Short mmCIF file of C-alpha atoms in Angstrom, two decimals:
data_model
loop_
_atom_site.label_atom_id
_atom_site.label_comp_id
_atom_site.label_asym_id
_atom_site.label_seq_id
_atom_site.Cartn_x
_atom_site.Cartn_y
_atom_site.Cartn_z
CA MET A 1 -11.88 -0.45 -22.68
CA GLU A 2 -13.23 2.20 -25.32
CA GLY A 3 -12.37 4.00 -28.44
CA THR A 4 -8.86 3.10 -29.80
CA GLU A 5 -7.97 1.28 -26.61
CA ARG A 6 -10.45 -2.30 -28.51
CA TYR A 7 -8.33 -1.97 -31.82
CA ASN A 8 -4.92 -1.36 -33.15
CA ALA A 9 -4.73 2.19 -34.48
CA LEU A 10 -2.87 3.61 -37.17
CA ARG A 11 -2.50 7.09 -35.49
CA PRO A 12 -1.02 5.49 -32.15
CA TYR A 13 0.87 2.95 -33.31
CA LEU A 14 2.59 5.60 -35.79
CA ALA A 15 3.19 7.96 -32.37
CA ALA A 16 5.10 5.15 -30.76
CA ARG A 17 7.08 4.22 -33.58
CA PHE A 18 8.44 7.65 -34.87
CA GLY A 19 8.17 9.04 -31.95
CA CYS A 20 6.01 12.10 -32.84
CA GLU A 21 2.48 12.73 -34.80
CA VAL A 22 2.81 11.31 -38.08
CA ARG A 23 0.89 12.17 -41.63
CA LYS A 24 0.61 11.09 -45.24
CA ILE A 25 1.73 13.51 -48.20
CA CYS A 26 -0.25 11.71 -50.64
CA ILE A 27 1.16 11.49 -53.76
CA ASP A 28 -0.23 11.75 -57.46
CA GLY A 29 2.95 9.93 -59.33
CA GLY A 30 1.35 10.12 -62.91
CA PHE A 31 1.11 6.00 -63.38
CA THR A 32 -1.81 4.59 -65.05
CA CYS A 33 -3.70 0.66 -64.25
CA PRO A 34 -2.89 -2.29 -66.31
CA ASN A 35 -6.55 -2.84 -65.83
CA ARG A 36 -7.21 0.19 -67.55
CA ASP A 37 -4.90 0.18 -70.61
CA GLY A 38 -5.55 -3.02 -72.04
CA ARG A 39 -2.71 -5.02 -70.42
CA VAL A 40 -5.25 -6.71 -67.90
CA GLY A 41 -8.36 -4.88 -68.55
CA TYR A 42 -10.40 -1.67 -69.55
CA GLY A 43 -12.51 0.64 -67.00
CA GLY A 44 -10.47 -0.39 -64.07
CA CYS A 45 -12.84 -1.53 -61.03
CA ILE A 46 -15.89 -1.01 -61.45
CA PHE A 47 -16.10 1.30 -58.22
CA CYS A 48 -12.92 3.03 -59.32
CA GLY A 49 -12.88 7.54 -60.60
CA GLY A 50 -10.97 8.03 -63.59
CA ARG A 51 -8.26 9.29 -60.82
CA GLY A 52 -7.81 6.16 -59.09
CA ALA A 53 -8.08 7.77 -55.83
CA GLY A 54 -6.23 11.05 -54.98
CA GLU A 55 -9.09 13.03 -56.41
CA HIS A 56 -7.88 16.08 -53.81
CA ILE A 57 -4.13 16.22 -55.24
CA ASP A 58 -3.95 18.96 -57.66
CA PRO A 59 -2.36 16.53 -60.71
CA ALA A 60 -0.30 20.08 -62.60
CA LYS A 61 1.64 19.87 -59.91
CA SER A 62 5.38 17.82 -60.19
CA ILE A 63 5.97 15.46 -57.36
CA ARG A 64 8.78 17.32 -55.56
CA GLU A 65 5.86 20.26 -55.42
CA GLN A 66 3.37 18.02 -54.36
CA VAL A 67 6.19 16.82 -51.81
CA GLU A 68 7.34 20.26 -50.26
CA THR A 69 3.55 21.77 -50.39
CA THR A 70 2.55 19.62 -47.51
CA LEU A 71 6.08 19.80 -45.93
CA ALA A 72 5.98 23.44 -45.82
CA THR A 73 2.57 23.67 -43.81
CA PRO A 74 3.28 24.68 -40.59
CA ARG A 75 2.38 22.36 -37.89
CA ARG A 76 1.70 23.11 -34.40
CA ARG A 77 3.62 20.05 -32.85
CA PRO A 78 6.49 18.39 -34.35
CA THR A 79 5.27 15.64 -37.40
CA ARG A 80 6.81 13.48 -39.60
CA TYR A 81 5.79 12.36 -42.86
CA ILE A 82 4.78 9.59 -45.15
CA ALA A 83 5.06 9.86 -48.56
CA TYR A 84 2.02 7.93 -50.51
CA PHE A 85 1.97 7.38 -53.85
CA GLN A 86 -1.18 6.56 -53.89
CA ASN A 87 -3.30 7.09 -57.16
CA PHE A 88 -3.81 4.31 -59.53
CA THR A 89 -0.83 1.60 -59.73
CA ASN A 90 2.46 2.88 -58.27
CA THR A 91 4.76 0.32 -59.52
CA TYR A 92 3.41 -0.09 -62.99
CA ALA A 93 6.37 1.46 -65.07
CA PRO A 94 10.11 0.33 -66.16
CA VAL A 95 12.12 0.49 -63.00
CA TYR A 96 14.53 3.46 -63.95
CA ILE A 97 11.14 5.23 -64.01
CA LEU A 98 9.80 4.14 -60.25
CA ARG A 99 13.11 4.83 -59.04
CA GLU A 100 12.99 8.43 -60.28
CA ARG A 101 9.96 9.19 -59.14
CA TYR A 102 10.45 7.71 -55.83
CA ASP A 103 13.46 9.53 -55.21
CA ALA A 104 11.76 13.29 -56.23
CA ALA A 105 9.35 12.29 -53.16
CA LEU A 106 12.46 11.63 -50.87
CA THR A 107 13.66 15.11 -50.61
CA GLY A 108 16.31 14.62 -48.23
CA ASP A 109 14.00 15.98 -45.52
CA PRO A 110 14.82 14.09 -42.10
CA ARG A 111 10.60 14.75 -41.72
CA ILE A 112 9.99 12.34 -44.53
CA CYS A 113 9.91 8.83 -42.20
CA ALA A 114 8.69 5.96 -44.92
CA LEU A 115 7.53 5.64 -47.73
CA ALA A 116 4.32 4.04 -48.77
CA ILE A 117 3.70 2.52 -52.62
CA GLY A 118 0.00 1.84 -53.45
CA THR A 119 -0.19 -1.10 -56.26
CA ARG A 120 -1.74 -4.30 -57.57
CA PRO A 121 0.28 -7.45 -56.34
CA ASP A 122 0.67 -8.64 -60.37
CA CYS A 123 2.65 -5.43 -60.93
CA LEU A 124 5.33 -6.34 -58.19
CA GLY A 125 8.10 -8.68 -60.11
CA ASP A 126 11.51 -9.50 -58.50
CA ASP A 127 12.79 -6.02 -60.10
CA VAL A 128 10.50 -4.09 -58.68
CA LEU A 129 10.73 -5.85 -55.23
CA CYS A 130 14.54 -5.37 -55.40
CA LEU A 131 13.89 -1.53 -55.97
CA LEU A 132 11.48 -1.41 -53.32
CA SER A 133 13.93 -3.55 -50.83
CA SER A 134 16.98 -1.20 -51.93
CA TYR A 135 14.70 2.06 -49.78
CA ARG A 136 14.56 0.12 -46.79
CA GLU A 137 18.27 1.36 -45.78
CA ARG A 138 16.97 4.63 -45.14
CA LEU A 139 13.69 4.11 -44.33
CA PRO A 140 10.62 1.90 -43.64
CA VAL A 141 8.47 0.79 -46.90
CA ILE A 142 4.96 0.17 -46.67
CA CYS A 143 3.25 -1.62 -49.92
CA GLU A 144 -0.84 -0.69 -49.73
CA LEU A 145 -2.72 -3.61 -52.02
CA GLY A 146 -6.39 -3.42 -52.74
CA LEU A 147 -7.51 -7.08 -52.51
CA GLN A 148 -11.33 -6.27 -51.44
CA THR A 149 -12.32 -9.60 -51.19
CA ALA A 150 -10.79 -13.00 -51.02
CA SER A 151 -13.64 -14.17 -53.76
CA ASP A 152 -12.15 -15.34 -57.02
CA THR A 153 -15.71 -14.87 -57.88
CA THR A 154 -16.71 -11.44 -56.66
CA ALA A 155 -13.08 -10.17 -58.47
CA GLU A 156 -14.67 -11.11 -61.88
CA ARG A 157 -17.89 -9.66 -60.95
CA ILE A 158 -16.15 -6.33 -59.68
CA ASN A 159 -13.60 -6.50 -62.46
CA ARG A 160 -10.81 -6.64 -60.44
CA GLY A 161 -8.05 -8.32 -63.10
CA TYR A 162 -6.22 -10.63 -60.97
CA LYS A 163 -6.69 -13.77 -58.87
CA THR A 164 -6.69 -14.13 -55.30
CA SER A 165 -3.72 -16.20 -55.35
CA VAL A 166 -1.90 -13.67 -57.27
CA PHE A 167 -2.50 -11.66 -53.71
CA VAL A 168 -1.29 -14.32 -51.61
CA SER A 169 1.86 -14.81 -53.18
CA ALA A 170 2.92 -11.26 -53.65
CA VAL A 171 1.94 -10.64 -49.75
CA ARG A 172 4.41 -13.71 -48.99
CA ARG A 173 7.38 -12.37 -50.74
CA LEU A 174 6.91 -8.49 -49.99
CA ALA A 175 6.95 -9.79 -46.03
CA ALA A 176 10.28 -11.78 -47.09
CA GLU A 177 11.53 -8.46 -48.52
CA GLY A 178 10.99 -7.28 -45.24
CA ILE A 179 8.45 -4.55 -46.95
CA GLU A 180 5.24 -4.22 -45.05
CA PRO A 181 1.83 -5.00 -46.26
CA VAL A 182 -1.17 -3.54 -46.04
CA VAL A 183 -4.34 -4.47 -47.62
CA HIS A 184 -7.49 -2.88 -48.73
CA LEU A 185 -11.19 -4.95 -47.64
CA ILE A 186 -14.33 -3.53 -48.44
CA ALA A 187 -17.65 -4.53 -47.51
CA GLY A 188 -21.09 -4.52 -49.22
CA LEU A 189 -19.38 -5.80 -52.24
CA PRO A 190 -21.80 -6.71 -54.89
CA GLY A 191 -23.18 -10.36 -54.42
CA GLU A 192 -21.46 -10.35 -50.69
CA GLY A 193 -22.47 -9.92 -47.19
CA GLU A 194 -20.86 -10.10 -43.76
CA THR A 195 -20.40 -14.06 -44.29
CA GLU A 196 -17.56 -12.87 -47.06
CA PHE A 197 -16.30 -10.32 -45.24
CA LEU A 198 -15.06 -12.22 -42.32
CA ASP A 199 -13.90 -15.08 -45.21
CA THR A 200 -11.48 -12.18 -46.42
CA VAL A 201 -10.70 -11.15 -43.03
CA ARG A 202 -9.94 -14.65 -42.01
CA LEU A 203 -7.79 -15.22 -45.33
CA ILE A 204 -5.28 -12.17 -43.73
CA ASN A 205 -4.96 -13.34 -40.73
CA THR A 206 -3.28 -16.90 -42.69
CA LEU A 207 -0.62 -13.89 -44.25
CA PRO A 208 2.21 -11.73 -43.18
CA VAL A 209 0.12 -8.77 -43.39
CA ALA A 210 0.87 -5.79 -41.43
CA GLY A 211 -2.35 -3.64 -41.85
CA VAL A 212 -5.81 -3.02 -43.02
CA LYS A 213 -8.01 -0.69 -44.14
CA LEU A 214 -11.97 -1.23 -43.67
CA HIS A 215 -13.59 0.30 -45.84
CA SER A 216 -17.78 -0.21 -47.09
CA LEU A 217 -18.29 0.35 -51.21
CA TYR A 218 -20.00 3.95 -51.67
CA ILE A 219 -20.39 4.86 -55.05
CA MET A 220 -18.92 7.56 -56.89
CA GLU A 221 -19.55 10.19 -59.96
CA GLY A 222 -18.09 8.75 -63.04
CA THR A 223 -17.87 5.16 -62.33
CA ARG A 224 -19.65 2.05 -63.80
CA LEU A 225 -20.39 1.75 -60.30
CA ALA A 226 -22.84 4.62 -60.88
CA ASP A 227 -24.18 2.93 -64.08
CA ILE A 228 -25.05 -0.34 -62.43
CA TYR A 229 -26.90 1.62 -59.61
CA ARG A 230 -28.59 3.92 -61.32
CA ALA A 231 -30.18 1.24 -64.01
CA GLY A 232 -31.21 -0.76 -60.66
CA GLY A 233 -28.63 -3.31 -60.13
CA PHE A 234 -26.83 -2.47 -56.84
CA SER A 235 -27.96 -1.18 -53.88
CA PRO A 236 -25.35 -0.26 -51.44
CA ILE A 237 -24.68 -1.63 -48.07
CA GLY A 238 -26.58 0.13 -44.83
CA GLU A 239 -24.87 1.74 -42.55
CA GLU A 240 -26.20 -0.46 -39.92
CA LYS A 241 -25.02 -3.50 -41.57
CA TYR A 242 -21.50 -1.72 -42.15
CA VAL A 243 -21.16 -0.59 -38.90
CA ALA A 244 -22.01 -4.62 -37.68
CA CYS A 245 -19.40 -5.63 -40.23
CA ALA A 246 -16.53 -3.29 -39.34
CA ALA A 247 -17.03 -4.51 -35.89
CA HIS A 248 -17.14 -7.86 -36.15
CA ALA A 249 -14.38 -7.89 -38.51
CA ILE A 250 -12.42 -5.90 -36.12
CA ALA A 251 -13.41 -8.84 -33.29
CA ALA A 252 -12.18 -11.66 -36.25
CA LEU A 253 -8.74 -9.56 -36.81
CA ARG A 254 -5.27 -10.78 -35.53
CA SER A 255 -4.79 -8.46 -32.76
CA ASP A 256 -1.00 -7.34 -34.33
CA ILE A 257 -2.31 -6.47 -37.22
CA ILE A 258 -2.70 -2.63 -37.62
CA ILE A 259 -5.91 -0.97 -38.88
CA HIS A 260 -5.38 2.45 -40.62
CA ARG A 261 -8.78 3.45 -41.34
CA LEU A 262 -12.27 2.27 -40.64
CA THR A 263 -14.21 3.48 -43.40
CA GLY A 264 -13.54 5.37 -46.56
CA ASP A 265 -14.99 8.74 -47.76
CA CYS A 266 -15.94 10.03 -50.98
CA PRO A 267 -14.62 12.77 -52.46
CA ALA A 268 -16.78 15.90 -51.85
CA GLY A 269 -19.32 16.61 -54.70
CA LEU A 270 -18.49 13.21 -56.34
CA LEU A 271 -20.95 10.83 -53.63
CA VAL A 272 -23.75 9.28 -55.64
CA ALA A 273 -25.01 6.99 -52.86
CA PRO A 274 -25.25 5.83 -49.84
CA GLU A 275 -25.55 9.25 -48.27
CA TRP A 276 -24.65 8.23 -45.10
CA ASN A 277 -21.33 7.96 -46.10
CA ALA A 278 -20.48 11.58 -46.03
CA ASP A 279 -20.28 11.59 -42.49
CA LYS A 280 -17.16 10.07 -41.57
CA SER A 281 -16.69 10.99 -38.27
CA ARG A 282 -20.18 9.85 -37.05
CA ILE A 283 -19.67 6.60 -38.69
CA ILE A 284 -16.05 5.66 -37.08
CA GLU A 285 -18.01 6.57 -33.90
CA LYS A 286 -20.76 4.31 -34.33
CA ILE A 287 -18.23 1.64 -34.86
CA ARG A 288 -16.62 2.46 -31.71
CA ARG A 289 -19.46 2.42 -29.71
CA LYS A 290 -20.32 -1.15 -31.07
CA LEU A 291 -17.37 -2.43 -30.08
CA THR A 292 -18.26 -1.04 -26.80
CA GLU A 293 -21.59 -2.91 -26.63
CA GLU A 294 -20.76 -6.35 -27.99
CA ASN A 295 -17.09 -6.18 -25.03
CA ILE A 296 -15.19 -6.62 -29.04
CA THR A 297 -11.71 -6.57 -28.67
CA GLN A 298 -9.99 -6.95 -32.00
CA GLY A 299 -9.18 -10.57 -32.45
CA CYS A 300 -11.07 -12.05 -30.01
CA ARG A 301 -13.12 -14.16 -32.04
CA ALA A 302 -9.85 -14.80 -34.23
#
């Protein structure tokens, strides 16, 4: 087998599930984060930028305008869309505000086929879960959580702001409500190597996780990690090491979990290091080649 046949890739999975090509509409919902405003901490995770991801989104546009701009883009073939609230913590507000903002994204256009919410596991109270579950009557609901690592020691080092036990509980509660948990995992965190990365994958295997996003730790301008790097306190993971980590994570990952991405890419003009992270296509191709060379299929070492 070659290429995506060796792992459960997102694009073919979505095409099979919804009957056509599926794209994401990335949305800045105007939220902040409890790890920035003082409820949990200040400054956020050490690698997190000032926009909390989604730097390409125009914050001057309303939620409805963000969605309608994408829906109006001509496509050569039939396309459906996932409304994806990406920036910061998208369940960090009273429920009536969450409902207003989610409803603004779900315009009634039949091409919107799912709702995806990026958030923290410590911002999923029972009232929020009830709200998210209510949307399941209309369309699938996905909840993305930035675990990054199973190690509480590393979590303190990167200023994550919650214990892994909180994440474990959140995933189980989401799945019990029929909400699909997707988890972000980062290789190359300070103090971690491949062993620790695979330990995190093994935790994921024990939980009702629907999907994962694999990332290498890159250094973005304007982050505390950039300051640490420039002071000589951190060296990013090398390209070949990341390729090996990603391939071995696929081997260790439970075979039914959908892999949403194989690498993260820094917004244009903001990458401090490593330079190799800028070429996303090359990295993906090298990971696929590594899978073939080592005869790896997803879950073969789970």
